[in-house]
Short mmCIF file of C-alpha atoms in Angstrom, two decimals:
data_model
loop_
_atom_site.label_atom_id
_atom_site.label_comp_id
_atom_site.label_asym_id
_atom_site.label_seq_id
_atom_site.Cartn_x
_atom_site.Cartn_y
_atom_site.Cartn_z
CA UNK D 1 103.15 177.28 18.32
CA UNK D 2 103.82 173.58 17.77
CA UNK D 3 107.25 172.18 18.58
CA UNK D 4 108.83 168.75 18.01
CA UNK D 5 111.58 167.30 20.20
CA UNK D 6 113.51 164.41 18.67
CA UNK D 7 114.99 162.39 21.53
CA UNK D 8 113.72 162.12 25.09
CA UNK D 9 117.05 162.26 26.88
CA UNK D 10 118.43 164.83 29.31
CA UNK D 11 118.74 167.66 26.75
CA UNK D 12 115.31 167.12 25.24
CA UNK D 13 113.53 166.79 28.57
CA UNK D 14 114.98 169.92 30.16
CA UNK D 15 114.33 171.90 26.98
CA UNK D 16 110.66 170.94 27.16
CA UNK D 17 110.31 171.70 30.88
CA UNK D 18 112.05 175.07 30.47
CA UNK D 19 109.96 176.09 27.46
CA UNK D 20 106.62 174.99 28.91
CA UNK D 21 107.27 176.76 32.22
CA UNK D 22 107.88 179.97 30.28
CA UNK D 23 104.88 179.49 28.00
CA UNK D 24 102.35 176.86 29.08
CA UNK D 25 100.37 177.30 25.86
CA UNK D 26 103.08 175.75 23.68
CA UNK D 27 102.18 172.40 22.12
CA UNK D 28 105.24 170.19 22.40
CA UNK D 29 105.58 166.64 21.09
CA UNK D 30 108.48 164.40 22.12
CA UNK D 31 109.51 161.53 19.83
CA UNK D 32 111.57 158.76 21.41
CA UNK D 33 112.59 155.32 20.17
CA UNK D 34 112.22 153.65 23.58
CA UNK D 35 109.24 152.58 25.65
CA UNK D 36 110.08 155.25 28.22
CA UNK D 37 112.17 158.42 28.46
CA UNK D 38 115.64 158.86 29.87
CA UNK D 39 117.14 155.44 29.12
CA UNK D 40 120.69 156.81 29.05
CA UNK D 41 120.08 158.68 32.30
CA UNK D 42 119.08 155.37 33.89
CA UNK D 43 122.29 153.74 32.67
CA UNK D 44 124.62 156.54 33.78
CA UNK D 45 126.95 156.08 36.72
CA UNK D 46 126.22 152.34 36.82
CA UNK D 47 122.63 153.15 37.78
CA UNK D 48 123.63 155.77 40.35
CA UNK D 49 123.52 158.67 37.85
CA UNK D 50 126.51 160.97 38.09
CA UNK D 51 124.18 163.80 37.22
CA UNK D 52 126.54 166.80 37.19
CA UNK D 53 129.78 168.24 38.55
CA UNK D 54 130.45 171.37 40.57
CA UNK D 55 133.81 172.03 38.90
CA UNK D 56 132.99 172.57 35.24
CA UNK D 57 134.86 174.59 32.63
CA UNK D 58 135.38 174.24 28.89
CA UNK D 59 138.61 172.35 29.75
CA UNK D 60 136.39 169.40 30.70
CA UNK D 61 135.25 169.03 27.08
CA UNK D 62 136.68 167.87 23.76
CA UNK D 63 135.61 168.79 20.25
CA UNK D 64 136.66 170.96 17.36
CA UNK D 65 135.88 174.01 19.53
CA UNK D 66 135.42 173.18 23.24
CA UNK D 67 134.90 176.89 24.04
CA UNK D 68 131.53 176.59 22.33
CA UNK D 69 130.17 175.38 25.69
CA UNK D 70 131.12 178.56 27.59
CA UNK D 71 127.86 180.49 27.19
CA UNK D 72 125.70 177.51 28.14
CA UNK D 73 127.87 176.76 31.18
CA UNK D 74 127.64 180.41 32.26
CA UNK D 75 123.87 180.64 31.83
CA UNK D 76 123.24 177.22 33.36
CA UNK D 77 125.98 176.79 35.93
CA UNK D 78 125.79 174.42 38.89
CA UNK D 79 123.74 176.90 40.96
CA UNK D 80 121.16 177.05 38.17
CA UNK D 81 121.15 173.28 37.92
CA UNK D 82 120.67 172.96 41.68
CA UNK D 83 117.70 175.34 41.47
CA UNK D 84 116.19 173.28 38.64
CA UNK D 85 116.59 170.06 40.62
CA UNK D 86 114.83 171.58 43.63
CA UNK D 87 111.99 172.69 41.36
CA UNK D 88 111.26 169.07 40.40
CA UNK D 89 111.81 167.74 43.94
CA UNK D 90 115.23 166.20 43.34
CA UNK D 91 117.72 166.35 46.22
CA UNK D 92 121.42 166.00 45.47
CA UNK D 93 124.45 164.37 47.05
CA UNK D 94 127.44 166.63 46.32
CA UNK D 95 130.82 164.93 46.74
CA UNK D 96 134.10 166.66 47.65
CA UNK D 97 135.48 165.57 44.28
CA UNK D 98 132.83 167.71 42.58
CA UNK D 99 130.78 164.77 41.36
CA UNK D 100 127.05 165.07 41.97
CA UNK D 101 124.54 162.25 42.44
CA UNK D 102 120.87 162.10 43.38
CA UNK D 103 120.54 161.82 47.15
CA UNK D 104 118.62 158.58 46.64
CA UNK D 105 121.72 157.17 44.88
CA UNK D 106 119.41 155.88 42.13
CA UNK D 107 119.13 157.11 38.55
CA UNK D 108 115.52 155.97 38.58
CA UNK D 109 114.67 158.80 40.99
CA UNK D 110 115.91 161.35 38.45
CA UNK D 111 113.91 159.88 35.58
CA UNK D 112 110.74 159.48 37.67
CA UNK D 113 110.81 163.11 38.80
CA UNK D 114 111.48 164.37 35.28
CA UNK D 115 108.58 162.27 33.99
CA UNK D 116 106.31 163.70 36.69
CA UNK D 117 107.30 167.25 35.71
CA UNK D 118 106.48 166.52 32.07
CA UNK D 119 103.13 165.01 33.04
CA UNK D 120 102.17 168.16 34.94
CA UNK D 121 103.06 170.27 31.91
CA UNK D 122 100.84 168.20 29.59
CA UNK D 123 103.46 167.22 27.03
CA UNK D 124 102.66 164.75 24.26
CA UNK D 125 105.10 161.83 24.12
CA UNK D 126 105.32 159.42 21.20
CA UNK D 127 107.11 156.34 22.51
CA UNK D 128 108.73 153.72 20.24
CA UNK D 129 108.71 156.15 17.34
CA UNK D 130 111.74 155.78 15.11
CA UNK D 131 112.50 158.94 13.14
CA UNK D 132 113.08 158.35 9.45
CA UNK D 133 113.26 161.89 8.12
CA UNK D 134 112.57 165.55 8.88
CA UNK D 135 111.46 167.89 6.11
CA UNK D 136 110.58 171.58 5.91
CA UNK D 137 107.89 172.99 3.64
CA UNK D 138 106.49 176.51 3.72
CA UNK D 139 108.28 177.31 7.00
CA UNK D 140 106.77 174.26 8.72
CA UNK D 141 108.54 171.05 9.63
CA UNK D 142 107.27 167.56 8.94
CA UNK D 143 108.41 164.65 11.10
CA UNK D 144 108.29 161.24 9.45
CA UNK D 145 108.36 158.40 11.99
CA UNK D 146 107.06 154.82 11.89
CA UNK D 147 105.91 155.42 8.29
CA UNK D 148 103.63 158.28 9.45
CA UNK D 149 103.77 162.04 8.89
CA UNK D 150 103.48 164.47 11.79
CA UNK D 151 102.97 167.95 10.36
CA UNK D 152 102.90 171.69 11.06
CA UNK D 153 105.78 172.04 13.51
CA UNK D 154 107.08 175.60 13.81
CA UNK D 155 110.31 174.50 15.47
CA UNK D 156 112.30 171.27 15.87
CA UNK D 157 114.95 170.32 18.41
CA UNK D 158 117.26 167.45 17.53
CA UNK D 159 118.50 165.99 20.84
CA UNK D 160 118.74 162.37 19.76
CA UNK D 161 122.32 161.74 20.86
CA UNK D 162 124.72 159.62 18.82
CA UNK D 163 125.76 155.99 18.55
CA UNK D 164 127.00 155.21 22.09
CA UNK D 165 124.98 152.39 23.73
CA UNK D 166 123.06 151.14 20.65
CA UNK D 167 121.41 148.59 22.97
CA UNK D 168 119.37 151.59 24.22
CA UNK D 169 118.22 152.35 20.67
CA UNK D 170 120.89 155.00 20.21
CA UNK D 171 121.51 155.84 16.57
CA UNK D 172 123.06 158.59 14.48
CA UNK D 173 119.72 159.71 13.01
CA UNK D 174 120.51 163.20 14.30
CA UNK D 175 123.45 163.42 11.90
CA UNK D 176 121.25 162.25 9.03
CA UNK D 177 118.74 164.98 9.85
CA UNK D 178 121.50 167.58 10.12
CA UNK D 179 123.00 166.49 6.79
CA UNK D 180 119.64 166.66 5.06
CA UNK D 181 119.51 170.37 5.96
CA UNK D 182 123.04 171.07 4.74
CA UNK D 183 124.92 170.68 8.02
CA UNK D 184 128.31 169.01 8.20
CA UNK D 185 129.69 166.94 11.04
CA UNK D 186 132.94 165.56 12.37
CA UNK D 187 133.61 161.84 12.39
CA UNK D 188 132.04 160.15 15.42
CA UNK D 189 133.96 157.81 17.71
CA UNK D 190 133.29 155.93 20.96
CA UNK D 191 134.45 157.83 24.02
CA UNK D 192 134.99 156.78 27.65
CA UNK D 193 135.58 153.21 26.50
CA UNK D 194 137.91 150.25 27.06
CA UNK D 195 140.92 149.94 24.75
CA UNK D 196 142.10 146.90 22.82
CA UNK D 197 145.84 146.21 22.79
CA UNK D 198 148.11 144.36 20.39
CA UNK D 199 149.86 142.28 23.08
CA UNK D 200 149.30 138.51 22.92
CA UNK D 201 149.21 137.97 26.69
CA UNK D 202 146.00 139.93 27.39
CA UNK D 203 143.96 136.97 28.61
CA UNK D 204 146.67 135.95 31.07
CA UNK D 205 146.42 139.30 32.88
CA UNK D 206 142.62 139.43 32.95
CA UNK D 207 141.31 140.70 36.28
CA UNK D 208 144.51 142.39 37.47
CA UNK D 209 143.66 145.85 38.80
CA UNK D 210 146.03 148.51 40.15
CA UNK D 211 146.37 152.25 40.77
CA UNK D 212 148.74 153.47 38.07
CA UNK D 213 149.98 156.46 36.15
CA UNK D 214 148.97 156.11 32.51
CA UNK D 215 150.79 158.10 29.84
CA UNK D 216 149.39 158.50 26.32
CA UNK D 217 151.82 158.76 23.42
CA UNK D 218 150.58 159.70 19.95
CA UNK D 219 153.11 159.23 17.16
CA UNK D 220 155.77 159.02 19.87
CA UNK D 221 154.84 162.34 21.54
CA UNK D 222 153.47 162.52 25.09
CA UNK D 223 149.88 163.82 24.88
CA UNK D 224 148.38 163.19 28.30
CA UNK D 225 148.98 161.62 31.72
CA UNK D 226 146.34 160.37 34.15
CA UNK D 227 146.44 158.68 37.57
CA UNK D 228 143.80 156.09 38.43
CA UNK D 229 142.63 152.49 38.29
CA UNK D 230 143.83 150.29 35.44
CA UNK D 231 142.04 146.98 34.88
CA UNK D 232 143.67 144.41 32.60
CA UNK D 233 141.09 142.52 30.55
CA UNK D 234 140.84 139.76 27.97
CA UNK D 235 140.94 142.35 25.17
CA UNK D 236 143.35 144.89 26.65
CA UNK D 237 142.76 147.49 29.37
CA UNK D 238 139.89 149.27 31.08
CA UNK D 239 139.35 150.98 34.44
CA UNK D 240 138.75 154.65 35.28
CA UNK D 241 142.20 155.84 34.15
CA UNK D 242 141.77 154.09 30.80
CA UNK D 243 138.25 155.45 30.28
CA UNK D 244 139.55 158.95 30.94
CA UNK D 245 142.55 158.73 28.65
CA UNK D 246 140.54 156.89 25.97
CA UNK D 247 139.01 160.17 24.82
CA UNK D 248 142.25 161.45 23.34
CA UNK D 249 143.48 157.96 22.46
CA UNK D 250 140.43 157.11 20.36
CA UNK D 251 140.44 160.48 18.64
CA UNK D 252 144.05 159.81 17.63
CA UNK D 253 143.14 156.28 16.47
CA UNK D 254 140.35 157.72 14.30
CA UNK D 255 143.00 159.85 12.59
CA UNK D 256 145.12 156.72 11.97
CA UNK D 257 147.91 157.89 14.29
CA UNK D 258 150.18 155.54 16.20
CA UNK D 259 148.81 155.23 19.75
CA UNK D 260 150.70 153.79 22.72
CA UNK D 261 150.09 153.72 26.47
CA UNK D 262 152.88 153.51 29.01
CA UNK D 263 151.58 152.27 32.35
CA UNK D 264 153.58 152.98 35.50
CA UNK D 265 152.53 150.33 38.02
CA UNK D 266 154.51 152.07 40.80
CA UNK D 267 153.95 155.79 40.23
CA UNK D 268 155.26 156.70 43.69
CA UNK D 269 158.69 155.17 43.06
CA UNK D 270 161.21 156.18 40.43
CA UNK D 271 162.88 153.45 38.42
CA UNK D 272 166.10 153.44 40.49
CA UNK D 273 164.33 153.34 43.87
CA UNK D 274 162.15 150.47 42.68
CA UNK D 275 165.24 148.59 41.46
CA UNK D 276 166.89 149.09 44.86
CA UNK D 277 163.85 147.73 46.68
CA UNK D 278 163.69 144.67 44.44
CA UNK D 279 167.43 144.05 44.91
CA UNK D 280 167.02 144.28 48.69
CA UNK D 281 164.14 141.79 48.55
CA UNK D 282 166.22 139.37 46.49
CA UNK D 283 169.27 139.41 48.81
CA UNK D 284 167.77 137.15 51.48
CA UNK D 285 166.13 134.71 49.06
CA UNK D 286 169.01 133.65 46.82
CA UNK D 287 167.88 130.05 46.33
CA UNK D 288 164.31 130.90 45.33
CA UNK D 289 163.00 131.31 41.82
CA UNK D 290 162.65 134.94 40.70
CA UNK D 291 159.08 134.36 39.53
CA UNK D 292 158.05 133.09 42.96
CA UNK D 293 159.57 136.01 44.87
CA UNK D 294 158.20 138.64 42.49
CA UNK D 295 154.65 137.87 43.69
CA UNK D 296 155.63 139.89 46.76
CA UNK D 297 155.94 142.88 44.44
CA UNK D 298 153.28 142.32 41.76
CA UNK D 299 150.29 140.08 41.05
CA UNK D 300 151.07 136.41 40.44
CA UNK D 301 149.55 136.92 36.99
CA UNK D 302 151.96 139.72 36.18
CA UNK D 303 155.16 138.03 37.42
CA UNK D 304 155.61 135.42 34.62
CA UNK D 305 154.61 137.90 31.89
CA UNK D 306 157.03 140.43 33.32
CA UNK D 307 159.93 137.92 33.15
CA UNK D 308 159.01 136.88 29.62
CA UNK D 309 159.12 140.52 28.47
CA UNK D 310 162.49 140.97 30.20
CA UNK D 311 163.73 137.74 28.55
CA UNK D 312 164.39 135.99 31.86
CA UNK D 313 163.68 132.25 32.06
CA UNK D 314 160.89 131.36 34.52
CA UNK D 315 163.12 128.80 36.28
CA UNK D 316 165.85 131.33 36.92
CA UNK D 317 166.92 131.56 40.56
CA UNK D 318 167.69 134.83 42.28
CA UNK D 319 171.36 133.90 42.75
CA UNK D 320 171.66 133.90 38.96
CA UNK D 321 170.10 137.35 38.45
CA UNK D 322 172.38 140.30 37.74
CA UNK D 323 171.98 144.05 38.32
CA UNK D 324 171.17 144.74 34.67
CA UNK D 325 168.24 142.29 34.77
CA UNK D 326 166.89 143.83 37.98
CA UNK D 327 166.95 147.25 36.31
CA UNK D 328 165.13 145.77 33.30
CA UNK D 329 162.39 144.47 35.60
CA UNK D 330 162.15 147.85 37.34
CA UNK D 331 162.02 149.72 34.04
CA UNK D 332 159.24 147.48 32.73
CA UNK D 333 157.17 148.03 35.87
CA UNK D 334 157.65 151.80 35.56
CA UNK D 335 156.86 151.93 31.86
CA UNK D 336 154.73 148.98 30.70
CA UNK D 337 154.11 149.67 27.03
CA UNK D 338 150.81 148.80 25.39
CA UNK D 339 150.13 149.29 21.69
CA UNK D 340 146.51 150.45 21.22
CA UNK D 341 144.84 149.04 18.11
CA UNK D 342 141.11 149.50 18.68
CA UNK D 343 138.33 150.19 21.18
CA UNK D 344 135.49 148.13 22.61
CA UNK D 345 133.17 150.07 20.33
CA UNK D 346 130.01 152.11 20.77
CA UNK D 347 128.18 149.31 22.57
CA UNK D 348 130.61 149.63 25.50
CA UNK D 349 131.13 153.40 25.33
CA UNK D 350 129.68 155.83 27.84
CA UNK D 351 129.56 158.64 25.27
CA UNK D 352 130.26 159.53 21.64
CA UNK D 353 132.74 162.07 20.34
CA UNK D 354 132.35 163.96 17.09
CA UNK D 355 129.01 165.17 15.78
CA UNK D 356 127.39 168.24 14.22
CA UNK D 357 129.96 171.00 13.76
CA UNK D 358 129.46 173.69 16.39
CA UNK D 359 130.65 176.38 13.95
CA UNK D 360 127.25 175.94 12.26
CA UNK D 361 125.30 176.45 15.51
CA UNK D 362 124.51 179.67 17.39
CA UNK D 363 126.08 179.23 20.84
CA UNK D 364 123.57 181.68 22.43
CA UNK D 365 120.44 179.78 21.28
CA UNK D 366 121.71 176.47 19.82
CA UNK D 367 119.74 177.25 16.68
CA UNK D 368 121.11 176.23 13.31
CA UNK D 369 122.86 179.04 11.45
CA UNK D 370 121.68 177.42 8.22
CA UNK D 371 118.01 176.67 8.90
CA UNK D 372 115.70 178.91 10.92
CA UNK D 373 113.91 177.24 13.86
CA UNK D 374 116.03 174.07 13.75
CA UNK D 375 117.93 173.44 16.99
CA UNK D 376 120.52 170.95 18.23
CA UNK D 377 121.45 170.07 21.81
CA UNK D 378 123.41 167.49 23.76
CA UNK D 379 125.54 164.68 22.43
CA UNK D 380 124.56 165.12 18.78
CA UNK D 381 126.87 168.16 18.74
CA UNK D 382 130.65 167.86 18.40
CA UNK D 383 131.16 168.21 22.14
CA UNK D 384 132.04 165.35 24.49
CA UNK D 385 132.83 165.69 28.18
CA UNK D 386 135.23 163.98 30.54
CA UNK D 387 134.02 161.29 32.91
CA UNK D 388 132.48 162.68 36.09
CA UNK D 389 129.07 164.14 35.20
CA UNK D 390 130.30 166.56 32.55
CA UNK D 391 128.42 165.00 29.64
CA UNK D 392 125.12 165.07 31.49
CA UNK D 393 125.67 168.65 32.59
CA UNK D 394 126.28 169.74 29.00
CA UNK D 395 123.05 167.99 28.04
CA UNK D 396 121.17 169.88 30.78
CA UNK D 397 122.83 173.21 29.93
CA UNK D 398 122.39 173.02 26.16
CA UNK D 399 118.80 171.83 26.57
CA UNK D 400 118.07 174.72 28.92
CA UNK D 401 119.44 177.23 26.38
CA UNK D 402 117.22 175.74 23.68
CA UNK D 403 114.20 175.75 26.01
CA UNK D 404 114.54 179.48 26.48
CA UNK D 405 115.00 180.05 22.76
CA UNK D 406 111.99 177.95 21.73
CA UNK D 407 109.46 180.41 23.17
CA UNK D 408 110.70 183.38 21.13
#
């Protein structure tokens, strides 16, 4: 039996290794657009590769039906992943947070060991092959890549990802293939990405970073709250808290909803306690300018913007400040509103949301319900995980399920 794998990422690689270990006589060809496999694995975790997470449930995923992942996560849980890693010689560093990294702390170790496993299994790899089309004639698939035809494939796995990180030759060819066979898909969007804001002072706050509580409001309704780093940038906001909350924010933007963030710069103080502390600070410095004293509370970049928003002149002295103005300052620091208008796009996104509708895929085999022997795995499906190794684990798990199914 001859099998084609479109996309040499995490899902495609583990599918091949699983299938070949179960049946070494399979002929498997991998088609990848890059000069080497696993480019997205190399880029994950800033080169450290947050390879998995020990605390995974369907609640860590978004999509039209996040529960679609349940069977794969049950069959390929963290224990199964740990066993697989040991089988290729990969040792892991398991953090208390649940995040998992290679013990070497280098993504390159992961890719090198996967490549070695493929080499031992005698897999054919077609590098720098850009898929143009997949056809099916007389129960056999034809792969058209680089203006050539590769024929007589009994089965095809589409694990080509989506549009996140186009600089790594990521495309949405998987959706084109799916559509050509009658599949439908949900609109794709960048996920785990920085957010652009409407405010005109963005550049003046660039570089300010703080632990905050970030609240997401969609059409005026609270949708989510996250604690973590917020980094103000020239275009808006980034940082871990923003990347996390961006998943729901961008989905709402794609539906043309009104999206607003409210950033609490002092999440451990309520608005009244913060106002009291500021008032106490001001008491002994009556002759000083408010903007100068506020740098003892916030960044010197934030202080003048804060006063402008509160409509307080920058030359105002503390002796001229009243209680109402102090409460306005406190309220702004506890609920700094940011109107979200766009994202930094796929080129800056860690993952893509949307994709092939999971209702058209068998969750026990990841085979198409429309076309026999056509499979989908990984990011090309309408499943996207939270930050923390969840996307890579879904790629491993879905690829493993396909690998088992390919031999039947």
